[in-house]
Structures are given as C-alpha cells and as structure tokens.
Amino acid sequence: EVQLVESGGGLVQPGGSLRLSCAASGFTFSINFMYWVRQAPGKGLEWVSSISMGGSSTWYADSVKGRFTISRDNVKNTLYLQLNSLKTEDTAMYYCGKGAYTGDRPSGQGTQVTVSS
C-alpha cells in the first residue's frame, strides 16, 4: 500500500523558512518522479514542484521559483521541499505525490503551512 506522510509545516512569519518532508513507503521510491502540490483555503489544488527519479531534474511553478527547492533522498525514501522567503500567499496545505501530477489530490494527510505576522 502506497503511503505518503508529510511533515514539517507550521506557523512562520513572512520572510521565514520551513523544510517539509514526505516519508514514502509501499512502492519503489527511487524509480518514481515525485511532486508537491498545495491547496490554499477556499482554492483549488496548485502544482508546486516536481523532481525526477535521481533528482537531477527539477521543475517549479512560477509562483515559487527561486524561493522553494525540491530534493529527495533515495536511501531514506524521503522527499523534501525547502521553503524560503515565505509570503502570506504561500499559506496552504502541502501534499506530496508520486509519479506525474494528474490533477488529483494525493492520498496523504498533508502538512499545513501558515505564513502570518
């Protein structure tokens, strides 16, 4: 059974940083692309970033480019998202997913990021 467990969210002031983690199990992590999406209150899902199997290729939404960094550890079966220079509009529930993003909400419980002064 595929399990994705997100963690690392919290309350942070504008300009602050957080590091999200996604612990994966139930599938061969190292041969899957992975991604992060987010959902702000009252809004739809927004793709944030994706990473290739080995981590050499990464892609970002324009809204986070230059501020967020996706990475992975294929030994620890863990996906990361470093969030820097956070803005209030980054407030959302963040989810990780496996494979290519198809528009569906991933199955994990997500981790809440709240950016507020």
Short mmCIF file of N, CA and C in Angstrom, two decimals:
data_model
loop_
_atom_site.label_atom_id
_atom_site.label_comp_id
_atom_site.label_asym_id
_atom_site.label_seq_id
_atom_site.Cartn_x
_atom_site.Cartn_y
_atom_site.Cartn_z
N GLU A 1 0.85 -1.20 0.00
CA GLU A 1 0.00 0.00 0.00
C GLU A 1 0.88 1.25 0.00
N VAL A 2 0.60 2.13 -0.93
CA VAL A 2 1.34 3.38 -1.02
C VAL A 2 1.00 4.26 0.19
N GLN A 3 2.05 4.71 0.87
CA GLN A 3 1.85 5.65 1.98
C GLN A 3 2.79 6.84 1.80
N LEU A 4 2.23 8.02 1.93
CA LEU A 4 2.99 9.26 1.86
C LEU A 4 2.62 10.07 3.11
N VAL A 5 3.61 10.37 3.93
CA VAL A 5 3.36 11.06 5.19
C VAL A 5 4.15 12.36 5.20
N GLU A 6 3.42 13.47 5.11
CA GLU A 6 4.04 14.79 5.09
C GLU A 6 4.24 15.33 6.50
N SER A 7 5.29 16.11 6.68
CA SER A 7 5.54 16.74 7.97
C SER A 7 6.39 17.99 7.76
N GLY A 8 6.54 18.77 8.82
CA GLY A 8 7.41 19.93 8.78
C GLY A 8 6.71 21.27 8.65
N GLY A 9 5.41 21.25 8.48
CA GLY A 9 4.68 22.50 8.37
C GLY A 9 4.62 23.23 9.70
N GLY A 10 4.07 24.44 9.67
CA GLY A 10 3.93 25.21 10.88
C GLY A 10 3.58 26.65 10.60
N LEU A 11 3.65 27.46 11.64
CA LEU A 11 3.37 28.89 11.55
C LEU A 11 4.70 29.63 11.45
N VAL A 12 4.83 30.48 10.46
CA VAL A 12 6.07 31.21 10.25
C VAL A 12 5.74 32.62 9.80
N GLN A 13 6.61 33.56 10.13
CA GLN A 13 6.42 34.94 9.72
C GLN A 13 6.82 35.13 8.26
N PRO A 14 6.27 36.13 7.61
CA PRO A 14 6.71 36.43 6.23
C PRO A 14 8.22 36.61 6.18
N GLY A 15 8.81 36.03 5.15
CA GLY A 15 10.25 36.06 5.02
C GLY A 15 10.95 34.88 5.65
N GLY A 16 10.22 34.09 6.40
CA GLY A 16 10.80 32.95 7.09
C GLY A 16 10.96 31.73 6.20
N SER A 17 11.41 30.65 6.82
CA SER A 17 11.69 29.41 6.09
C SER A 17 11.12 28.21 6.81
N LEU A 18 10.84 27.18 6.04
CA LEU A 18 10.42 25.89 6.57
C LEU A 18 10.98 24.81 5.66
N ARG A 19 11.12 23.62 6.19
CA ARG A 19 11.52 22.47 5.38
C ARG A 19 10.48 21.38 5.57
N LEU A 20 9.80 21.05 4.49
CA LEU A 20 8.81 20.00 4.52
C LEU A 20 9.45 18.67 4.15
N SER A 21 8.94 17.61 4.74
CA SER A 21 9.40 16.25 4.43
C SER A 21 8.21 15.39 4.04
N CYS A 22 8.49 14.39 3.24
CA CYS A 22 7.47 13.43 2.83
C CYS A 22 8.10 12.05 2.90
N ALA A 23 7.69 11.26 3.88
CA ALA A 23 8.20 9.90 4.03
C ALA A 23 7.35 8.96 3.19
N ALA A 24 8.00 8.23 2.30
CA ALA A 24 7.30 7.37 1.36
C ALA A 24 7.53 5.90 1.69
N SER A 25 6.51 5.08 1.50
CA SER A 25 6.62 3.64 1.69
C SER A 25 5.58 2.94 0.83
N GLY A 26 5.79 1.64 0.63
CA GLY A 26 4.82 0.86 -0.12
C GLY A 26 5.04 0.83 -1.61
N PHE A 27 6.11 1.46 -2.08
CA PHE A 27 6.45 1.43 -3.51
C PHE A 27 7.95 1.73 -3.63
N THR A 28 8.46 1.51 -4.83
CA THR A 28 9.89 1.73 -5.06
C THR A 28 10.11 3.21 -5.32
N PHE A 29 10.48 3.91 -4.28
CA PHE A 29 10.61 5.37 -4.30
C PHE A 29 11.58 5.84 -5.38
N SER A 30 12.71 5.15 -5.50
CA SER A 30 13.80 5.64 -6.34
C SER A 30 13.50 5.62 -7.83
N ILE A 31 12.45 4.92 -8.25
CA ILE A 31 12.14 4.87 -9.68
C ILE A 31 10.88 5.65 -10.02
N ASN A 32 10.50 6.53 -9.13
CA ASN A 32 9.32 7.36 -9.35
C ASN A 32 9.66 8.85 -9.31
N PHE A 33 9.12 9.59 -10.31
CA PHE A 33 9.10 11.03 -10.15
C PHE A 33 8.24 11.33 -8.92
N MET A 34 8.52 12.47 -8.31
CA MET A 34 7.73 12.90 -7.16
C MET A 34 7.37 14.38 -7.32
N TYR A 35 6.36 14.81 -6.60
CA TYR A 35 5.95 16.21 -6.73
C TYR A 35 5.33 16.71 -5.42
N TRP A 36 5.21 18.02 -5.36
CA TRP A 36 4.48 18.69 -4.28
C TRP A 36 3.36 19.52 -4.92
N VAL A 37 2.22 19.51 -4.26
CA VAL A 37 1.12 20.40 -4.61
C VAL A 37 0.65 21.06 -3.33
N ARG A 38 -0.15 22.11 -3.47
CA ARG A 38 -0.69 22.78 -2.29
C ARG A 38 -2.12 23.23 -2.56
N GLN A 39 -2.85 23.42 -1.49
CA GLN A 39 -4.22 23.89 -1.59
C GLN A 39 -4.46 24.95 -0.53
N ALA A 40 -4.65 26.16 -0.98
CA ALA A 40 -4.94 27.26 -0.08
C ALA A 40 -6.42 27.22 0.32
N PRO A 41 -6.76 27.83 1.44
CA PRO A 41 -8.16 27.82 1.89
C PRO A 41 -9.10 28.35 0.82
N GLY A 42 -10.11 27.58 0.48
CA GLY A 42 -11.11 28.01 -0.47
C GLY A 42 -10.68 28.00 -1.92
N LYS A 43 -9.49 27.44 -2.20
CA LYS A 43 -8.98 27.41 -3.57
C LYS A 43 -8.70 25.99 -4.01
N GLY A 44 -8.45 25.81 -5.28
CA GLY A 44 -8.14 24.50 -5.82
C GLY A 44 -6.69 24.11 -5.62
N LEU A 45 -6.37 22.91 -6.07
CA LEU A 45 -5.01 22.43 -5.97
C LEU A 45 -4.10 23.21 -6.92
N GLU A 46 -2.89 23.49 -6.45
CA GLU A 46 -1.88 24.16 -7.26
C GLU A 46 -0.62 23.31 -7.25
N TRP A 47 -0.17 22.91 -8.44
CA TRP A 47 1.10 22.20 -8.54
C TRP A 47 2.21 23.16 -8.13
N VAL A 48 3.17 22.65 -7.34
CA VAL A 48 4.26 23.49 -6.83
C VAL A 48 5.59 23.11 -7.47
N SER A 49 5.92 21.80 -7.46
CA SER A 49 7.24 21.40 -7.92
C SER A 49 7.26 19.90 -8.18
N SER A 50 8.16 19.49 -9.09
CA SER A 50 8.38 18.09 -9.36
C SER A 50 9.87 17.80 -9.44
N ILE A 51 10.22 16.53 -9.26
CA ILE A 51 11.62 16.13 -9.30
C ILE A 51 11.73 14.78 -9.98
N SER A 52 12.79 14.61 -10.75
CA SER A 52 12.99 13.36 -11.47
C SER A 52 13.46 12.26 -10.51
N MET A 53 13.58 11.04 -11.05
CA MET A 53 13.88 9.87 -10.21
C MET A 53 15.18 10.03 -9.44
N GLY A 54 16.22 10.48 -10.13
CA GLY A 54 17.52 10.62 -9.48
C GLY A 54 17.73 11.98 -8.84
N GLY A 55 16.81 12.89 -9.10
CA GLY A 55 16.90 14.22 -8.52
C GLY A 55 17.66 15.23 -9.35
N SER A 56 18.11 14.83 -10.53
CA SER A 56 18.93 15.76 -11.33
C SER A 56 18.09 16.81 -12.05
N SER A 57 16.81 16.52 -12.23
CA SER A 57 15.93 17.48 -12.91
C SER A 57 14.80 17.90 -11.97
N THR A 58 14.56 19.19 -11.94
CA THR A 58 13.51 19.74 -11.09
C THR A 58 12.72 20.78 -11.87
N TRP A 59 11.47 20.96 -11.47
CA TRP A 59 10.58 21.92 -12.12
C TRP A 59 9.78 22.65 -11.04
N TYR A 60 9.49 23.92 -11.29
CA TYR A 60 8.81 24.74 -10.30
C TYR A 60 7.72 25.59 -10.94
N ALA A 61 6.67 25.82 -10.18
CA ALA A 61 5.68 26.81 -10.59
C ALA A 61 6.32 28.19 -10.52
N ASP A 62 5.88 29.07 -11.39
CA ASP A 62 6.44 30.42 -11.41
C ASP A 62 6.27 31.12 -10.06
N SER A 63 5.21 30.78 -9.36
CA SER A 63 4.91 31.45 -8.09
C SER A 63 5.93 31.13 -6.99
N VAL A 64 6.70 30.05 -7.16
CA VAL A 64 7.64 29.65 -6.11
C VAL A 64 9.08 29.60 -6.61
N LYS A 65 9.28 29.78 -7.90
CA LYS A 65 10.61 29.66 -8.48
C LYS A 65 11.57 30.65 -7.82
N GLY A 66 12.74 30.15 -7.44
CA GLY A 66 13.73 30.99 -6.78
C GLY A 66 13.59 31.05 -5.27
N ARG A 67 12.47 30.57 -4.76
CA ARG A 67 12.24 30.59 -3.30
C ARG A 67 12.15 29.18 -2.70
N PHE A 68 11.62 28.25 -3.45
CA PHE A 68 11.46 26.87 -2.98
C PHE A 68 12.47 25.96 -3.68
N THR A 69 12.89 24.92 -2.97
CA THR A 69 13.81 23.93 -3.55
C THR A 69 13.32 22.53 -3.21
N ILE A 70 13.11 21.74 -4.24
CA ILE A 70 12.70 20.35 -4.05
C ILE A 70 13.94 19.47 -4.10
N SER A 71 13.94 18.43 -3.29
CA SER A 71 15.05 17.47 -3.29
C SER A 71 14.55 16.13 -2.78
N ARG A 72 15.39 15.12 -2.89
CA ARG A 72 14.99 13.79 -2.44
C ARG A 72 16.20 13.02 -1.95
N ASP A 73 15.92 12.06 -1.08
CA ASP A 73 16.94 11.13 -0.59
C ASP A 73 16.43 9.73 -0.88
N ASN A 74 17.00 9.10 -1.89
CA ASN A 74 16.51 7.78 -2.32
C ASN A 74 16.96 6.65 -1.39
N VAL A 75 17.83 6.95 -0.46
CA VAL A 75 18.20 5.94 0.55
C VAL A 75 17.18 5.98 1.69
N LYS A 76 16.79 7.19 2.06
CA LYS A 76 15.82 7.35 3.14
C LYS A 76 14.37 7.33 2.65
N ASN A 77 14.18 7.21 1.32
CA ASN A 77 12.83 7.23 0.75
C ASN A 77 12.04 8.46 1.20
N THR A 78 12.68 9.58 1.11
CA THR A 78 12.08 10.82 1.60
C THR A 78 12.22 11.94 0.58
N LEU A 79 11.14 12.66 0.41
CA LEU A 79 11.09 13.84 -0.46
C LEU A 79 11.08 15.08 0.42
N TYR A 80 11.72 16.14 -0.05
CA TYR A 80 11.79 17.38 0.73
C TYR A 80 11.33 18.57 -0.10
N LEU A 81 10.91 19.61 0.60
CA LEU A 81 10.66 20.90 -0.04
C LEU A 81 11.14 21.97 0.93
N GLN A 82 12.19 22.67 0.54
CA GLN A 82 12.70 23.79 1.31
C GLN A 82 11.96 25.05 0.88
N LEU A 83 11.34 25.70 1.83
CA LEU A 83 10.56 26.90 1.55
C LEU A 83 11.28 28.10 2.16
N ASN A 84 11.75 29.00 1.34
CA ASN A 84 12.43 30.21 1.80
C ASN A 84 11.65 31.45 1.36
N SER A 85 11.94 32.57 2.00
CA SER A 85 11.31 33.85 1.65
C SER A 85 9.79 33.70 1.57
N LEU A 86 9.23 33.09 2.58
CA LEU A 86 7.80 32.78 2.54
C LEU A 86 6.94 34.03 2.52
N LYS A 87 5.84 33.94 1.81
CA LYS A 87 4.88 35.02 1.68
C LYS A 87 3.53 34.56 2.23
N THR A 88 2.68 35.50 2.55
CA THR A 88 1.36 35.13 3.09
C THR A 88 0.59 34.28 2.09
N GLU A 89 0.82 34.52 0.81
CA GLU A 89 0.10 33.73 -0.21
C GLU A 89 0.60 32.30 -0.33
N ASP A 90 1.66 31.95 0.41
CA ASP A 90 2.12 30.56 0.44
C ASP A 90 1.35 29.74 1.47
N THR A 91 0.50 30.38 2.24
CA THR A 91 -0.31 29.67 3.23
C THR A 91 -1.20 28.65 2.53
N ALA A 92 -1.06 27.39 2.92
CA ALA A 92 -1.79 26.31 2.26
C ALA A 92 -1.49 25.00 2.96
N MET A 93 -2.26 23.99 2.62
CA MET A 93 -1.94 22.62 2.97
C MET A 93 -1.07 22.07 1.84
N TYR A 94 0.06 21.50 2.21
CA TYR A 94 1.00 20.98 1.23
C TYR A 94 0.95 19.45 1.23
N TYR A 95 0.89 18.89 0.01
CA TYR A 95 0.82 17.44 -0.17
C TYR A 95 1.94 16.99 -1.09
N CYS A 96 2.45 15.79 -0.85
CA CYS A 96 3.39 15.20 -1.80
C CYS A 96 2.69 14.07 -2.56
N GLY A 97 3.17 13.81 -3.76
CA GLY A 97 2.59 12.77 -4.58
C GLY A 97 3.65 12.06 -5.38
N LYS A 98 3.32 10.84 -5.86
CA LYS A 98 4.26 10.06 -6.67
C LYS A 98 3.85 10.09 -8.13
N GLY A 99 4.87 9.97 -8.98
CA GLY A 99 4.61 9.93 -10.40
C GLY A 99 4.38 11.31 -10.98
N ALA A 100 3.61 11.33 -12.04
CA ALA A 100 3.28 12.60 -12.69
C ALA A 100 2.00 13.18 -12.08
N TYR A 101 1.98 14.46 -11.87
CA TYR A 101 0.79 15.09 -11.29
C TYR A 101 -0.32 15.10 -12.34
N THR A 102 -1.48 14.55 -11.92
CA THR A 102 -2.60 14.43 -12.86
C THR A 102 -3.76 15.34 -12.50
N GLY A 103 -3.64 16.07 -11.42
CA GLY A 103 -4.71 16.96 -11.01
C GLY A 103 -5.48 16.48 -9.79
N ASP A 104 -5.29 15.23 -9.42
CA ASP A 104 -5.97 14.69 -8.24
C ASP A 104 -5.19 15.02 -6.98
N ARG A 105 -5.90 15.14 -5.86
CA ARG A 105 -5.22 15.38 -4.60
C ARG A 105 -4.55 14.10 -4.13
N PRO A 106 -3.29 14.17 -3.77
CA PRO A 106 -2.62 12.96 -3.27
C PRO A 106 -3.30 12.40 -2.01
N SER A 107 -2.93 11.19 -1.65
CA SER A 107 -3.65 10.47 -0.61
C SER A 107 -3.22 10.79 0.80
N GLY A 108 -2.07 11.48 0.97
CA GLY A 108 -1.60 11.77 2.32
C GLY A 108 -2.45 12.80 3.04
N GLN A 109 -2.13 13.00 4.32
CA GLN A 109 -2.92 13.94 5.12
C GLN A 109 -2.47 15.38 4.94
N GLY A 110 -1.29 15.57 4.35
CA GLY A 110 -0.78 16.91 4.12
C GLY A 110 -0.15 17.51 5.36
N THR A 111 0.52 18.63 5.16
CA THR A 111 1.10 19.39 6.27
C THR A 111 0.78 20.87 6.05
N GLN A 112 0.29 21.52 7.10
CA GLN A 112 -0.20 22.89 6.99
C GLN A 112 0.95 23.89 7.13
N VAL A 113 1.03 24.79 6.20
CA VAL A 113 1.97 25.92 6.26
C VAL A 113 1.14 27.19 6.39
N THR A 114 1.40 27.94 7.44
CA THR A 114 0.71 29.21 7.65
C THR A 114 1.75 30.32 7.77
N VAL A 115 1.64 31.30 6.88
CA VAL A 115 2.58 32.42 6.88
C VAL A 115 1.81 33.66 7.33
N SER A 116 2.17 34.15 8.49
CA SER A 116 1.44 35.27 9.06
C SER A 116 2.31 36.01 10.06
N SER A 117 2.10 37.31 10.13
CA SER A 117 2.83 38.10 11.13
C SER A 117 1.99 38.26 12.39
#
